[in-house]
């Protein structure tokens, strides 16, 4: 490892690989660091299809998809380390950041003009989602179970209850069934399924797996391993209704209860966090509030499609390129993106008229026949439906952004 | 001939006794534990406070009061020798209302009588200086500067390891099922792994000490479980507290503590729930219990970290004797039998003093066993953490062994080298089953933000490699808690077999 780079990419998942490839293509001096023993991030553990429809125009499995990236990345001879853990990132000045990295070859201090943070997300675990009871064997997050099965070849259990009906939970239900396990229920807190309709049909209905809507797993019981869970109905405020408890016997609980951006490393560097996304506050270069630290992928905002993740990785690389080439980003007047009706989160948080900017957003509740409106700039996009589980993606051209004063509101309204 | 001593239970109490006994030449000491490892009972889940010793009434609980004060002093030395992470921030017993100051005064008086140094009343202004995050409406507090805290899960394993280094034999996965008594004298203990001859049998079986005592014919008491539930927040979540903070006890509740634990996460708890006598394994959490903790803690401090920063909830069980009195006694019938039973809070604090008391007053005193000191005795523990070393040492270690350059638990920065080192030490100590919990106790892996979701599979695969077993057979805490059920096609193959 040398002691100085234009850009150091933290994380070798789709976002990090895409960022490193783009940065190299733009002529930058790149180092990529991945803490696991292999490159590729989450898709390595995804043997199901659904990857790359937008980017490659083909429906690939996670492994096929990421294989293409890894091949390309390797072919470009980009310097990288696996089993490389970034202990911390310190911003010494506007111009340089210092990373401390632990690898099998030693402990390194690396200077970087810019950092692209693409460390992905972590999964919410039992203690965060209000599950009480015994702390016994047989409770796994979906990602852990996937890694056990698809990377290490181990079967977690046979009588399964899945918590969460997002795409991850649905896909895991099918996966377990195909491996010969018995999925007894998928339990969802909300009154509607969290994942795509296609996945509800193909992963649950086709296999006769019951879906409990407006229910929560409130308690896990067992002596050494899970023996049963208590499932309780919840009211409109998502609070368990006493007296509606139901017991499901099982030996395994799989938690697919959502992801949270994993920010440990850059949080200490002082980046500002958006409570709505759980990720950093960024501008349209995907730069955080610490100058020269960019962020992409699930570390920025939880994405449902890997294609968007790749897009963000490339965008962050372009941001880093601007920073390195110009000796910092231009001094600008930023327009704040304001969340209006039925918008739960939206990134980037600040927009500039120097570049076209893709806005990614999620709504609070499902609606049909709506208009996505940016009143200050007079932009409207008609959508047949919106739902919280599916990210809304819309491109704002720089001329459009230029029309706004200090703020740009984004809102979802009925189609009149 | 050597005097043979069997200690039943490798909790912090039994292990402390083992350590003190390991100083002597003319003993053969066996430490017997039914779980896969030391410290997996009561001693694993508690608040970890080294109490100053002003909460025990010397009239009602003279022994507790005495041993707690002495234990506090001994831990200063023991935590350093054994390299158990500890700190000494002092403790504030907060009077939320003006009239609670009277309660505080009562404890000031107890502090004086128990000989606890430095305790005094502080008014609101000083309270807020000592602890800026305390409820600003509090009237004042009792300040006890000798209070400390330690990483208590590691205590019993560190003690046991040190005892073994000094010649004690540790027998995990060995359950005592009977005590042989002949002509009024103990002869040894029956276990699932055979008979252990003994001249002295020490019962330090925690929640089960009543059962063991009954095996020796002394069935005069029962131990009831009193549950305590907790929350732990992520280490990066604030606001935090600087001191150990709790409220003045009332007749109905002792209140909960708000502390910043050794790993830097705020911890709040515990409840005090009396469970039925047969609920000695019920370390489950409940919604009501956790809600109670939340409400109490909210009254005590100005701010708690946000709820979504909770990374763990858990419960422990106190072994409650009748009337709260510790039962530390040697008997004439059966001679050679010693109870160290019902060691409820502050048993962690007092453990070193209990151990000295048992050895000096009961074994040497009452049983009249003459003990000769070893000419050399090693007081030092082996534990260390890669992350706690200075940079140069870290670099050196990686050069010697690249496993220290592979960070496995990224939330807590624990390396493969730390894990392999812990596993090797477990083997040397006599642990038969290298469990995930055993590795967790020693290294702190899986204790951070992700609670093992990222790293558990890697840790299990390191254990599998080092123990020479298939990955799926690695257990959380012994048989019945396997990580998986077989290879990934095991179920499909099973179905075919049935056709
Ligand atoms: C079960 C499941 C099913 C999915 N199915 C689909 C699908 O069908 N179609 C689809 O398009 N998308 C799918 N996705 C979503 C997609 O996988 C993610 O959006 C994408 O992987 C996110 O990429 P990322 O690079 O941001 O994060 P990740 O893939 O998580 O990669 C982050 C990388 O950073 C590394 N890292 C973290 N911290 C550090 C550090 N301190 N130092 C060095 N490296 C670090 C990690 O080890 C990891 O390799 C699925 C996701 C899951 C969990
Ligand atoms: C919620 C809570 C909070 C607490 N907070 C504090 C505090 O802040 N400060 C403080 O000083 N104290 C505190 N305590 C008290 C302290 O934790 C206990 O006093 C202490 O851990 C008791 O240790 P022990 O060795 O007696 O029991 P244990 O740790 O339970 O050890 C007994 C051992 O005996 C084994 N055993 C049982 N039966 C058999 C058998 N038949 N054969 C072989 N082995 C057997 C068990 O497996 C166990 O490992 C707290 C306790 C609780 C529960």
JSON list of N, CA, C and O in Angstrom, two decimals, chain A residues 122 124-132 239-240 260, chain B residues 229-239 266 268 285-298 303-313 449:
[
{"chain": "A", "resi": 122, "resn": "UNK", "atom": "N", "xyz": [-26.15, -2.33, 7.60]},
{"chain": "A", "resi": 122, "resn": "UNK", "atom": "CA", "xyz": [-26.26, -3.48, 8.49]},
{"chain": "A", "resi": 122, "resn": "UNK", "atom": "C", "xyz": [-27.74, -3.78, 8.67]},
{"chain": "A", "resi": 122, "resn": "UNK", "atom": "O", "xyz": [-28.59, -2.93, 8.42]},
{"chain": "A", "resi": 124, "resn": "UNK", "atom": "N", "xyz": [-31.14, -4.78, 10.80]},
{"chain": "A", "resi": 124, "resn": "UNK", "atom": "CA", "xyz": [-31.69, -4.57, 12.14]},
{"chain": "A", "resi": 124, "resn": "UNK", "atom": "C", "xyz": [-31.84, -5.93, 12.83]},
{"chain": "A", "resi": 124, "resn": "UNK", "atom": "O", "xyz": [-32.25, -6.90, 12.21]},
{"chain": "A", "resi": 125, "resn": "UNK", "atom": "N", "xyz": [-31.44, -5.99, 14.09]},
{"chain": "A", "resi": 125, "resn": "UNK", "atom": "CA", "xyz": [-31.50, -7.28, 14.78]},
{"chain": "A", "resi": 125, "resn": "UNK", "atom": "C", "xyz": [-32.63, -7.31, 15.80]},
{"chain": "A", "resi": 125, "resn": "UNK", "atom": "O", "xyz": [-33.33, -6.31, 16.00]},
{"chain": "A", "resi": 126, "resn": "UNK", "atom": "N", "xyz": [-32.77, -8.45, 16.45]},
{"chain": "A", "resi": 126, "resn": "UNK", "atom": "CA", "xyz": [-33.94, -8.71, 17.30]},
{"chain": "A", "resi": 126, "resn": "UNK", "atom": "C", "xyz": [-34.15, -7.65, 18.38]},
{"chain": "A", "resi": 126, "resn": "UNK", "atom": "O", "xyz": [-35.27, -7.32, 18.74]},
{"chain": "A", "resi": 127, "resn": "UNK", "atom": "N", "xyz": [-33.04, -7.12, 18.90]},
{"chain": "A", "resi": 127, "resn": "UNK", "atom": "CA", "xyz": [-33.15, -6.21, 20.03]},
{"chain": "A", "resi": 127, "resn": "UNK", "atom": "C", "xyz": [-33.67, -4.84, 19.62]},
{"chain": "A", "resi": 127, "resn": "UNK", "atom": "O", "xyz": [-34.14, -4.09, 20.45]},
{"chain": "A", "resi": 128, "resn": "UNK", "atom": "N", "xyz": [-33.54, -4.53, 18.34]},
{"chain": "A", "resi": 128, "resn": "UNK", "atom": "CA", "xyz": [-33.98, -3.22, 17.89]},
{"chain": "A", "resi": 128, "resn": "UNK", "atom": "C", "xyz": [-35.44, -3.20, 17.51]},
{"chain": "A", "resi": 128, "resn": "UNK", "atom": "O", "xyz": [-36.01, -2.13, 17.32]},
{"chain": "A", "resi": 129, "resn": "UNK", "atom": "N", "xyz": [-36.02, -4.38, 17.29]},
{"chain": "A", "resi": 129, "resn": "UNK", "atom": "CA", "xyz": [-37.38, -4.38, 16.79]},
{"chain": "A", "resi": 129, "resn": "UNK", "atom": "C", "xyz": [-38.35, -4.87, 17.85]},
{"chain": "A", "resi": 129, "resn": "UNK", "atom": "O", "xyz": [-39.45, -5.31, 17.56]},
{"chain": "A", "resi": 130, "resn": "UNK", "atom": "N", "xyz": [-37.90, -4.75, 19.10]},
{"chain": "A", "resi": 130, "resn": "UNK", "atom": "CA", "xyz": [-38.82, -4.97, 20.22]},
{"chain": "A", "resi": 130, "resn": "UNK", "atom": "C", "xyz": [-39.17, -6.43, 20.45]},
{"chain": "A", "resi": 130, "resn": "UNK", "atom": "O", "xyz": [-40.20, -6.71, 21.04]},
{"chain": "A", "resi": 131, "resn": "UNK", "atom": "N", "xyz": [-38.34, -7.35, 20.00]},
{"chain": "A", "resi": 131, "resn": "UNK", "atom": "CA", "xyz": [-38.60, -8.76, 20.32]},
{"chain": "A", "resi": 131, "resn": "UNK", "atom": "C", "xyz": [-38.04, -9.05, 21.71]},
{"chain": "A", "resi": 131, "resn": "UNK", "atom": "O", "xyz": [-36.87, -8.77, 21.98]},
{"chain": "A", "resi": 132, "resn": "UNK", "atom": "N", "xyz": [-38.87, -9.58, 22.58]},
{"chain": "A", "resi": 132, "resn": "UNK", "atom": "CA", "xyz": [-38.41, -9.94, 23.92]},
{"chain": "A", "resi": 132, "resn": "UNK", "atom": "C", "xyz": [-38.29, -11.45, 24.01]},
{"chain": "A", "resi": 132, "resn": "UNK", "atom": "O", "xyz": [-38.53, -12.15, 23.04]},
{"chain": "A", "resi": 239, "resn": "UNK", "atom": "N", "xyz": [-48.93, -0.88, 17.65]},
{"chain": "A", "resi": 239, "resn": "UNK", "atom": "CA", "xyz": [-48.73, -1.39, 19.01]},
{"chain": "A", "resi": 239, "resn": "UNK", "atom": "C", "xyz": [-49.44, -2.75, 19.14]},
{"chain": "A", "resi": 239, "resn": "UNK", "atom": "O", "xyz": [-50.57, -2.89, 18.69]},
{"chain": "A", "resi": 240, "resn": "UNK", "atom": "N", "xyz": [-48.80, -3.71, 19.79]},
{"chain": "A", "resi": 240, "resn": "UNK", "atom": "CA", "xyz": [-49.41, -5.03, 19.95]},
{"chain": "A", "resi": 240, "resn": "UNK", "atom": "C", "xyz": [-50.74, -4.95, 20.70]},
{"chain": "A", "resi": 240, "resn": "UNK", "atom": "O", "xyz": [-50.87, -4.20, 21.67]},
{"chain": "A", "resi": 260, "resn": "UNK", "atom": "N", "xyz": [-30.01, -0.63, 7.95]},
{"chain": "A", "resi": 260, "resn": "UNK", "atom": "CA", "xyz": [-29.61, 0.70, 8.42]},
{"chain": "A", "resi": 260, "resn": "UNK", "atom": "C", "xyz": [-28.22, 0.98, 7.84]},
{"chain": "A", "resi": 260, "resn": "UNK", "atom": "O", "xyz": [-27.34, 0.14, 7.96]},
{"chain": "B", "resi": 229, "resn": "UNK", "atom": "N", "xyz": [-33.76, -6.91, 34.37]},
{"chain": "B", "resi": 229, "resn": "UNK", "atom": "CA", "xyz": [-33.71, -6.70, 32.91]},
{"chain": "B", "resi": 229, "resn": "UNK", "atom": "C", "xyz": [-33.00, -5.38, 32.57]},
{"chain": "B", "resi": 229, "resn": "UNK", "atom": "O", "xyz": [-33.07, -4.42, 33.33]},
{"chain": "B", "resi": 230, "resn": "UNK", "atom": "N", "xyz": [-32.38, -5.38, 31.43]},
{"chain": "B", "resi": 230, "resn": "UNK", "atom": "CA", "xyz": [-31.55, -4.24, 31.02]},
{"chain": "B", "resi": 230, "resn": "UNK", "atom": "C", "xyz": [-31.70, -3.88, 29.55]},
{"chain": "B", "resi": 230, "resn": "UNK", "atom": "O", "xyz": [-32.07, -4.72, 28.73]},
{"chain": "B", "resi": 231, "resn": "UNK", "atom": "N", "xyz": [-31.30, -2.65, 29.24]},
{"chain": "B", "resi": 231, "resn": "UNK", "atom": "CA", "xyz": [-31.03, -2.23, 27.87]},
{"chain": "B", "resi": 231, "resn": "UNK", "atom": "C", "xyz": [-29.56, -1.81, 27.77]},
{"chain": "B", "resi": 231, "resn": "UNK", "atom": "O", "xyz": [-29.04, -1.18, 28.69]},
{"chain": "B", "resi": 232, "resn": "UNK", "atom": "N", "xyz": [-28.96, -2.09, 26.63]},
{"chain": "B", "resi": 232, "resn": "UNK", "atom": "CA", "xyz": [-27.64, -1.50, 26.33]},
{"chain": "B", "resi": 232, "resn": "UNK", "atom": "C", "xyz": [-27.76, -0.72, 25.03]},
{"chain": "B", "resi": 232, "resn": "UNK", "atom": "O", "xyz": [-28.33, -1.20, 24.05]},
{"chain": "B", "resi": 233, "resn": "UNK", "atom": "N", "xyz": [-27.21, 0.47, 25.03]},
{"chain": "B", "resi": 233, "resn": "UNK", "atom": "CA", "xyz": [-27.20, 1.30, 23.82]},
{"chain": "B", "resi": 233, "resn": "UNK", "atom": "C", "xyz": [-25.85, 1.16, 23.10]},
{"chain": "B", "resi": 233, "resn": "UNK", "atom": "O", "xyz": [-24.85, 0.76, 23.69]},
{"chain": "B", "resi": 234, "resn": "UNK", "atom": "N", "xyz": [-25.87, 1.55, 21.86]},
{"chain": "B", "resi": 234, "resn": "UNK", "atom": "CA", "xyz": [-24.66, 1.50, 21.05]},
{"chain": "B", "resi": 234, "resn": "UNK", "atom": "C", "xyz": [-23.59, 2.44, 21.64]},
{"chain": "B", "resi": 234, "resn": "UNK", "atom": "O", "xyz": [-23.92, 3.44, 22.27]},
{"chain": "B", "resi": 235, "resn": "UNK", "atom": "N", "xyz": [-22.34, 2.07, 21.41]},
{"chain": "B", "resi": 235, "resn": "UNK", "atom": "CA", "xyz": [-21.27, 2.85, 22.04]},
{"chain": "B", "resi": 235, "resn": "UNK", "atom": "C", "xyz": [-21.17, 4.28, 21.51]},
{"chain": "B", "resi": 235, "resn": "UNK", "atom": "O", "xyz": [-20.61, 5.14, 22.17]},
{"chain": "B", "resi": 236, "resn": "UNK", "atom": "N", "xyz": [-21.72, 4.52, 20.32]},
{"chain": "B", "resi": 236, "resn": "UNK", "atom": "CA", "xyz": [-21.62, 5.89, 19.79]},
{"chain": "B", "resi": 236, "resn": "UNK", "atom": "C", "xyz": [-22.84, 6.74, 20.14]},
{"chain": "B", "resi": 236, "resn": "UNK", "atom": "O", "xyz": [-22.96, 7.87, 19.69]},
{"chain": "B", "resi": 237, "resn": "UNK", "atom": "N", "xyz": [-23.74, 6.20, 20.96]},
{"chain": "B", "resi": 237, "resn": "UNK", "atom": "CA", "xyz": [-24.98, 6.92, 21.22]},
{"chain": "B", "resi": 237, "resn": "UNK", "atom": "C", "xyz": [-24.92, 7.72, 22.51]},
{"chain": "B", "resi": 237, "resn": "UNK", "atom": "O", "xyz": [-24.52, 7.20, 23.55]},
{"chain": "B", "resi": 238, "resn": "UNK", "atom": "N", "xyz": [-25.29, 8.97, 22.45]},
{"chain": "B", "resi": 238, "resn": "UNK", "atom": "CA", "xyz": [-25.36, 9.80, 23.64]},
{"chain": "B", "resi": 238, "resn": "UNK", "atom": "C", "xyz": [-26.78, 10.27, 23.83]},
{"chain": "B", "resi": 238, "resn": "UNK", "atom": "O", "xyz": [-27.64, 9.93, 23.03]},
{"chain": "B", "resi": 239, "resn": "UNK", "atom": "N", "xyz": [-27.05, 11.06, 24.88]},
{"chain": "B", "resi": 239, "resn": "UNK", "atom": "CA", "xyz": [-26.10, 11.47, 25.91]},
{"chain": "B", "resi": 239, "resn": "UNK", "atom": "C", "xyz": [-25.71, 10.33, 26.85]},
{"chain": "B", "resi": 239, "resn": "UNK", "atom": "O", "xyz": [-26.47, 9.40, 27.03]},
{"chain": "B", "resi": 266, "resn": "UNK", "atom": "N", "xyz": [-24.15, 3.26, 26.89]},
{"chain": "B", "resi": 266, "resn": "UNK", "atom": "CA", "xyz": [-24.97, 3.50, 28.07]},
{"chain": "B", "resi": 266, "resn": "UNK", "atom": "C", "xyz": [-25.76, 2.22, 28.36]},
{"chain": "B", "resi": 266, "resn": "UNK", "atom": "O", "xyz": [-26.24, 1.56, 27.45]},
{"chain": "B", "resi": 268, "resn": "UNK", "atom": "N", "xyz": [-28.91, 0.74, 30.96]},
{"chain": "B", "resi": 268, "resn": "UNK", "atom": "CA", "xyz": [-29.90, 1.07, 31.99]},
{"chain": "B", "resi": 268, "resn": "UNK", "atom": "C", "xyz": [-30.57, -0.20, 32.49]},
{"chain": "B", "resi": 268, "resn": "UNK", "atom": "O", "xyz": [-30.80, -1.14, 31.74]},
{"chain": "B", "resi": 285, "resn": "UNK", "atom": "N", "xyz": [-36.48, -11.70, 28.66]},
{"chain": "B", "resi": 285, "resn": "UNK", "atom": "CA", "xyz": [-36.93, -10.33, 28.89]},
{"chain": "B", "resi": 285, "resn": "UNK", "atom": "C", "xyz": [-38.43, -10.25, 28.64]},
{"chain": "B", "resi": 285, "resn": "UNK", "atom": "O", "xyz": [-38.99, -11.11, 27.96]},
{"chain": "B", "resi": 286, "resn": "UNK", "atom": "N", "xyz": [-39.04, -9.24, 29.21]},
{"chain": "B", "resi": 286, "resn": "UNK", "atom": "CA", "xyz": [-40.47, -9.03, 28.97]},
{"chain": "B", "resi": 286, "resn": "UNK", "atom": "C", "xyz": [-40.71, -7.57, 28.62]},
{"chain": "B", "resi": 286, "resn": "UNK", "atom": "O", "xyz": [-39.92, -6.69, 28.98]},
{"chain": "B", "resi": 287, "resn": "UNK", "atom": "N", "xyz": [-41.80, -7.35, 27.94]},
{"chain": "B", "resi": 287, "resn": "UNK", "atom": "CA", "xyz": [-42.17, -6.00, 27.56]},
{"chain": "B", "resi": 287, "resn": "UNK", "atom": "C", "xyz": [-42.38, -5.11, 28.78]},
{"chain": "B", "resi": 287, "resn": "UNK", "atom": "O", "xyz": [-41.89, -3.98, 28.83]},
{"chain": "B", "resi": 288, "resn": "UNK", "atom": "N", "xyz": [-43.09, -5.66, 29.78]},
{"chain": "B", "resi": 288, "resn": "UNK", "atom": "CA", "xyz": [-43.41, -4.85, 30.97]},
{"chain": "B", "resi": 288, "resn": "UNK", "atom": "C", "xyz": [-42.13, -4.49, 31.72]},
{"chain": "B", "resi": 288, "resn": "UNK", "atom": "O", "xyz": [-41.96, -3.35, 32.15]},
{"chain": "B", "resi": 289, "resn": "UNK", "atom": "N", "xyz": [-41.25, -5.47, 31.86]},
{"chain": "B", "resi": 289, "resn": "UNK", "atom": "CA", "xyz": [-40.00, -5.23, 32.58]},
{"chain": "B", "resi": 289, "resn": "UNK", "atom": "C", "xyz": [-39.18, -4.15, 31.90]},
{"chain": "B", "resi": 289, "resn": "UNK", "atom": "O", "xyz": [-38.67, -3.22, 32.55]},
{"chain": "B", "resi": 290, "resn": "UNK", "atom": "N", "xyz": [-39.07, -4.25, 30.61]},
{"chain": "B", "resi": 290, "resn": "UNK", "atom": "CA", "xyz": [-38.25, -3.29, 29.87]},
{"chain": "B", "resi": 290, "resn": "UNK", "atom": "C", "xyz": [-38.87, -1.89, 29.91]},
{"chain": "B", "resi": 290, "resn": "UNK", "atom": "O", "xyz": [-38.17, -0.89, 30.05]},
{"chain": "B", "resi": 291, "resn": "UNK", "atom": "N", "xyz": [-40.21, -1.84, 29.84]},
{"chain": "B", "resi": 291, "resn": "UNK", "atom": "CA", "xyz": [-40.88, -0.55, 29.93]},
{"chain": "B", "resi": 291, "resn": "UNK", "atom": "C", "xyz": [-40.62, 0.12, 31.28]},
{"chain": "B", "resi": 291, "resn": "UNK", "atom": "O", "xyz": [-40.38, 1.32, 31.36]},
{"chain": "B", "resi": 292, "resn": "UNK", "atom": "N", "xyz": [-40.66, -0.69, 32.32]},
{"chain": "B", "resi": 292, "resn": "UNK", "atom": "CA", "xyz": [-40.41, -0.17, 33.67]},
{"chain": "B", "resi": 292, "resn": "UNK", "atom": "C", "xyz": [-39.02, 0.46, 33.74]},
{"chain": "B", "resi": 292, "resn": "UNK", "atom": "O", "xyz": [-38.85, 1.58, 34.24]},
{"chain": "B", "resi": 293, "resn": "UNK", "atom": "N", "xyz": [-38.04, -0.26, 33.22]},
{"chain": "B", "resi": 293, "resn": "UNK", "atom": "CA", "xyz": [-36.67, 0.26, 33.23]},
{"chain": "B", "resi": 293, "resn": "UNK", "atom": "C", "xyz": [-36.61, 1.60, 32.50]},
{"chain": "B", "resi": 293, "resn": "UNK", "atom": "O", "xyz": [-36.00, 2.57, 32.98]},
{"chain": "B", "resi": 294, "resn": "UNK", "atom": "N", "xyz": [-37.26, 1.65, 31.37]},
{"chain": "B", "resi": 294, "resn": "UNK", "atom": "CA", "xyz": [-37.22, 2.88, 30.57]},
{"chain": "B", "resi": 294, "resn": "UNK", "atom": "C", "xyz": [-37.80, 4.05, 31.36]},
{"chain": "B", "resi": 294, "resn": "UNK", "atom": "O", "xyz": [-37.20, 5.13, 31.42]},
{"chain": "B", "resi": 295, "resn": "UNK", "atom": "N", "xyz": [-38.95, 3.83, 31.98]},
{"chain": "B", "resi": 295, "resn": "UNK", "atom": "CA", "xyz": [-39.62, 4.91, 32.71]},
{"chain": "B", "resi": 295, "resn": "UNK", "atom": "C", "xyz": [-38.77, 5.38, 33.90]},
{"chain": "B", "resi": 295, "resn": "UNK", "atom": "O", "xyz": [-38.65, 6.57, 34.14]},
{"chain": "B", "resi": 296, "resn": "UNK", "atom": "N", "xyz": [-38.20, 4.43, 34.61]},
{"chain": "B", "resi": 296, "resn": "UNK", "atom": "CA", "xyz": [-37.38, 4.80, 35.76]},
{"chain": "B", "resi": 296, "resn": "UNK", "atom": "C", "xyz": [-36.14, 5.57, 35.34]},
{"chain": "B", "resi": 296, "resn": "UNK", "atom": "O", "xyz": [-35.76, 6.56, 35.96]},
{"chain": "B", "resi": 297, "resn": "UNK", "atom": "N", "xyz": [-35.51, 5.09, 34.29]},
{"chain": "B", "resi": 297, "resn": "UNK", "atom": "CA", "xyz": [-34.27, 5.74, 33.85]},
{"chain": "B", "resi": 297, "resn": "UNK", "atom": "C", "xyz": [-34.55, 7.16, 33.37]},
{"chain": "B", "resi": 297, "resn": "UNK", "atom": "O", "xyz": [-33.75, 8.07, 33.57]},
{"chain": "B", "resi": 298, "resn": "UNK", "atom": "N", "xyz": [-35.71, 7.34, 32.75]},
{"chain": "B", "resi": 298, "resn": "UNK", "atom": "CA", "xyz": [-36.08, 8.66, 32.24]},
{"chain": "B", "resi": 298, "resn": "UNK", "atom": "C", "xyz": [-36.21, 9.69, 33.35]},
{"chain": "B", "resi": 298, "resn": "UNK", "atom": "O", "xyz": [-35.96, 10.87, 33.15]},
{"chain": "B", "resi": 303, "resn": "UNK", "atom": "N", "xyz": [-31.34, 13.09, 29.78]},
{"chain": "B", "resi": 303, "resn": "UNK", "atom": "CA", "xyz": [-31.53, 12.52, 28.45]},
{"chain": "B", "resi": 303, "resn": "UNK", "atom": "C", "xyz": [-31.01, 11.10, 28.34]},
{"chain": "B", "resi": 303, "resn": "UNK", "atom": "O", "xyz": [-29.96, 10.77, 28.89]},
{"chain": "B", "resi": 304, "resn": "UNK", "atom": "N", "xyz": [-31.78, 10.27, 27.65]},
{"chain": "B", "resi": 304, "resn": "UNK", "atom": "CA", "xyz": [-31.32, 8.92, 27.31]},
{"chain": "B", "resi": 304, "resn": "UNK", "atom": "C", "xyz": [-31.00, 8.93, 25.81]},
{"chain": "B", "resi": 304, "resn": "UNK", "atom": "O", "xyz": [-31.59, 9.71, 25.07]},
{"chain": "B", "resi": 305, "resn": "UNK", "atom": "N", "xyz": [-30.12, 8.05, 25.36]},
{"chain": "B", "resi": 305, "resn": "UNK", "atom": "CA", "xyz": [-29.93, 7.94, 23.91]},
{"chain": "B", "resi": 305, "resn": "UNK", "atom": "C", "xyz": [-31.24, 7.50, 23.26]},
{"chain": "B", "resi": 305, "resn": "UNK", "atom": "O", "xyz": [-32.09, 6.92, 23.92]},
{"chain": "B", "resi": 306, "resn": "UNK", "atom": "N", "xyz": [-31.41, 7.79, 21.97]},
{"chain": "B", "resi": 306, "resn": "UNK", "atom": "CA", "xyz": [-32.67, 7.42, 21.32]},
{"chain": "B", "resi": 306, "resn": "UNK", "atom": "C", "xyz": [-32.89, 5.91, 21.35]},
{"chain": "B", "resi": 306, "resn": "UNK", "atom": "O", "xyz": [-31.94, 5.13, 21.33]},
{"chain": "B", "resi": 307, "resn": "UNK", "atom": "N", "xyz": [-34.15, 5.54, 21.40]},
{"chain": "B", "resi": 307, "resn": "UNK", "atom": "CA", "xyz": [-34.50, 4.13, 21.53]},
{"chain": "B", "resi": 307, "resn": "UNK", "atom": "C", "xyz": [-33.95, 3.29, 20.39]},
{"chain": "B", "resi": 307, "resn": "UNK", "atom": "O", "xyz": [-33.61, 2.12, 20.57]},
{"chain": "B", "resi": 308, "resn": "UNK", "atom": "N", "xyz": [-33.85, 3.88, 19.22]},
{"chain": "B", "resi": 308, "resn": "UNK", "atom": "CA", "xyz": [-33.37, 3.06, 18.09]},
{"chain": "B", "resi": 308, "resn": "UNK", "atom": "C", "xyz": [-31.87, 2.78, 18.20]},
{"chain": "B", "resi": 308, "resn": "UNK", "atom": "O", "xyz": [-31.33, 2.02, 17.41]},
{"chain": "B", "resi": 309, "resn": "UNK", "atom": "N", "xyz": [-31.23, 3.37, 19.19]},
{"chain": "B", "resi": 309, "resn": "UNK", "atom": "CA", "xyz": [-29.81, 3.06, 19.41]},
{"chain": "B", "resi": 309, "resn": "UNK", "atom": "C", "xyz": [-29.62, 1.93, 20.43]},
{"chain": "B", "resi": 309, "resn": "UNK", "atom": "O", "xyz": [-28.51, 1.67, 20.87]},
{"chain": "B", "resi": 310, "resn": "UNK", "atom": "N", "xyz": [-30.73, 1.30, 20.82]},
{"chain": "B", "resi": 310, "resn": "UNK", "atom": "CA", "xyz": [-30.61, 0.12, 21.70]},
{"chain": "B", "resi": 310, "resn": "UNK", "atom": "C", "xyz": [-30.01, -1.02, 20.88]},
{"chain": "B", "resi": 310, "resn": "UNK", "atom": "O", "xyz": [-30.52, -1.33, 19.80]},
{"chain": "B", "resi": 311, "resn": "UNK", "atom": "N", "xyz": [-28.93, -1.62, 21.38]},
{"chain": "B", "resi": 311, "resn": "UNK", "atom": "CA", "xyz": [-28.39, -2.75, 20.63]},
{"chain": "B", "resi": 311, "resn": "UNK", "atom": "C", "xyz": [-28.60, -4.07, 21.33]},
{"chain": "B", "resi": 311, "resn": "UNK", "atom": "O", "xyz": [-28.37, -5.13, 20.76]},
{"chain": "B", "resi": 312, "resn": "UNK", "atom": "N", "xyz": [-29.04, -4.03, 22.57]},
{"chain": "B", "resi": 312, "resn": "UNK", "atom": "CA", "xyz": [-29.28, -5.31, 23.23]},
{"chain": "B", "resi": 312, "resn": "UNK", "atom": "C", "xyz": [-30.19, -5.11, 24.43]},
{"chain": "B", "resi": 312, "resn": "UNK", "atom": "O", "xyz": [-30.12, -4.10, 25.12]},
{"chain": "B", "resi": 313, "resn": "UNK", "atom": "N", "xyz": [-31.04, -6.11, 24.66]},
{"chain": "B", "resi": 313, "resn": "UNK", "atom": "CA", "xyz": [-31.77, -6.19, 25.92]},
{"chain": "B", "resi": 313, "resn": "UNK", "atom": "C", "xyz": [-31.43, -7.56, 26.49]},
{"chain": "B", "resi": 313, "resn": "UNK", "atom": "O", "xyz": [-31.21, -8.50, 25.73]},
{"chain": "B", "resi": 449, "resn": "UNK", "atom": "N", "xyz": [-22.56, -2.99, 17.59]},
{"chain": "B", "resi": 449, "resn": "UNK", "atom": "CA", "xyz": [-23.72, -2.51, 16.84]},
{"chain": "B", "resi": 449, "resn": "UNK", "atom": "C", "xyz": [-24.47, -3.61, 16.11]},
{"chain": "B", "resi": 449, "resn": "UNK", "atom": "O", "xyz": [-25.69, -3.66, 16.13]}
]
